[in-house]
Amino acid sequence: MITIRIPTPLRSMTGGKSEIEGKGASIGELIEQMNADHPGLKDRLCDEQGEIRRFINVYLNEEDIRFLTGKDTPVKDGDEVSIVPAIAGGAHD
Amino acid sequence: MFIIPSDIWEDMIDHARGHAPRECCGMLAGTDNRVTRQYRITNILAKLNEAELARFDQPKLSDLKQLAPEERADIAFQMDARELSQAQKDIRQRGIELQAFYHSHTMSPARPSATDITLAMEFEHCRAALNLPQPLHVIVSLEDRDHPVMRAYRIEASRATEVPVRRQ
Ligand SMILES: [Zn+2]
């Protein structure tokens, strides 16, 4: 099993869970399976081309998958995947 | 005390002025509360589609939706995730630590807004799992164009506490 850490904005899609478990041989397969369990999750993570959205970092054990082999990055039992929205903010009204 | 060397301090202000009225953003790294490295990160807010804006809190979201995409960065910022990771990687390779995120307020004071605090807390909830130190949040205000103000804050438990910052 692979542990996936879910950031607060996406927890509404995982029944409030901050961690879910998943299976798959690659990050791409893991995302498909997460989406089967939690419909709509893939849309929040990936753009229309299927790439990870440019304000989201997906880390496999602390390394951004963009610097590994993206969605083809292999995953194995015991791995930890973290989904982290890049920092943002807004000025005062 | 958080120490920012003069050249980096000046460059952060140049960065903010160069992007005004848009908000700029970046990262600071170093050791022992002293910054040694600055990273300018692209504010990609204008590139986000309406669905992607949903990460902002409701009041900010309705303000953002009233603006044309190219104007949205006047009141908010979103760091480019790839550049952020690239900077993190460089920071690791240099053996220094991520110390702060910074951004500008072009028309408001140098203190975190409600949106800044909410979104910093989101990061806070993810940070520990990634073994990252707790970053400060530095804000460069251009509210008074001729007298930029820079202040640093620690944001935890949804509260911002000012940390003294010195230019040296
Ligand atoms: Zn702000």
mmCIF file of N, CA and C in Angstrom, chain B residues 1-4 9 31-35 99 136 152 154 162-168:
data_model
loop_
_atom_site.group_PDB
_atom_site.id
_atom_site.type_symbol
_atom_site.label_atom_id
_atom_site.label_comp_id
_atom_site.label_asym_id
_atom_site.label_seq_id
_atom_site.Cartn_x
_atom_site.Cartn_y
_atom_site.Cartn_z
ATOM 1 N N MET B 1 15.389 37.461 15.768
ATOM 2 C CA MET B 1 15.798 38.434 14.741
ATOM 3 C C MET B 1 16.104 37.726 13.422
ATOM 4 N N PHE B 2 15.525 38.244 12.347
ATOM 5 C CA PHE B 2 15.727 37.667 11.026
ATOM 6 C C PHE B 2 16.543 38.688 10.223
ATOM 7 N N ILE B 3 17.685 38.247 9.719
ATOM 8 C CA ILE B 3 18.606 39.191 9.075
ATOM 9 C C ILE B 3 18.636 39.026 7.565
ATOM 10 N N ILE B 4 18.368 40.109 6.885
ATOM 11 C CA ILE B 4 18.395 40.099 5.418
ATOM 12 C C ILE B 4 19.521 41.035 4.968
ATOM 13 N N TRP B 9 17.846 42.563 0.320
ATOM 14 C CA TRP B 9 16.763 43.491 0.718
ATOM 15 C C TRP B 9 16.391 44.392 -0.465
ATOM 16 N N THR B 31 21.072 30.268 6.619
ATOM 17 C CA THR B 31 21.291 29.511 7.855
ATOM 18 C C THR B 31 21.247 30.470 9.043
ATOM 19 N N ASP B 32 20.923 29.930 10.201
ATOM 20 C CA ASP B 32 20.929 30.696 11.451
ATOM 21 C C ASP B 32 20.238 32.059 11.347
ATOM 22 N N ASN B 33 19.035 32.078 10.817
ATOM 23 C CA ASN B 33 18.263 33.327 10.732
ATOM 24 C C ASN B 33 18.893 34.402 9.862
ATOM 25 N N ARG B 34 19.885 34.024 9.079
ATOM 26 C CA ARG B 34 20.486 34.992 8.175
ATOM 27 C C ARG B 34 20.290 34.512 6.737
ATOM 28 N N VAL B 35 19.676 35.377 5.940
ATOM 29 C CA VAL B 35 19.397 35.007 4.550
ATOM 30 C C VAL B 35 20.686 35.058 3.727
ATOM 31 N N GLN B 99 13.919 29.537 4.634
ATOM 32 C CA GLN B 99 13.619 30.351 5.812
ATOM 33 C C GLN B 99 12.302 31.103 5.699
ATOM 34 N N LEU B 136 9.075 31.635 7.670
ATOM 35 C CA LEU B 136 8.456 32.919 7.992
ATOM 36 C C LEU B 136 7.752 33.402 6.727
ATOM 37 N N ALA B 152 8.350 40.734 8.750
ATOM 38 C CA ALA B 152 8.317 39.263 8.733
ATOM 39 C C ALA B 152 7.377 38.740 9.813
ATOM 40 N N ARG B 154 5.604 35.031 11.702
ATOM 41 C CA ARG B 154 5.441 33.592 11.861
ATOM 42 C C ARG B 154 3.939 33.361 11.877
ATOM 43 N N GLU B 162 4.538 38.985 14.552
ATOM 44 C CA GLU B 162 5.662 39.634 13.884
ATOM 45 C C GLU B 162 7.002 39.185 14.465
ATOM 46 N N VAL B 163 7.956 38.990 13.575
ATOM 47 C CA VAL B 163 9.324 38.633 13.964
ATOM 48 C C VAL B 163 10.202 39.798 13.504
ATOM 49 N N PRO B 164 11.016 40.362 14.395
ATOM 50 C CA PRO B 164 11.819 41.518 13.974
ATOM 51 C C PRO B 164 12.754 41.137 12.830
ATOM 52 N N VAL B 165 12.844 42.041 11.864
ATOM 53 C CA VAL B 165 13.709 41.784 10.730
ATOM 54 C C VAL B 165 14.697 42.941 10.609
ATOM 55 N N ARG B 166 15.959 42.600 10.344
ATOM 56 C CA ARG B 166 16.986 43.638 10.257
ATOM 57 C C ARG B 166 17.706 43.571 8.928
ATOM 58 N N ARG B 167 17.911 44.718 8.366
ATOM 59 C CA ARG B 167 18.688 44.816 7.131
ATOM 60 C C ARG B 167 20.146 45.010 7.548
ATOM 61 N N GLN B 168 21.030 44.186 6.998
ATOM 62 C CA GLN B 168 22.420 44.268 7.470
ATOM 63 C C GLN B 168 23.414 43.952 6.358
#
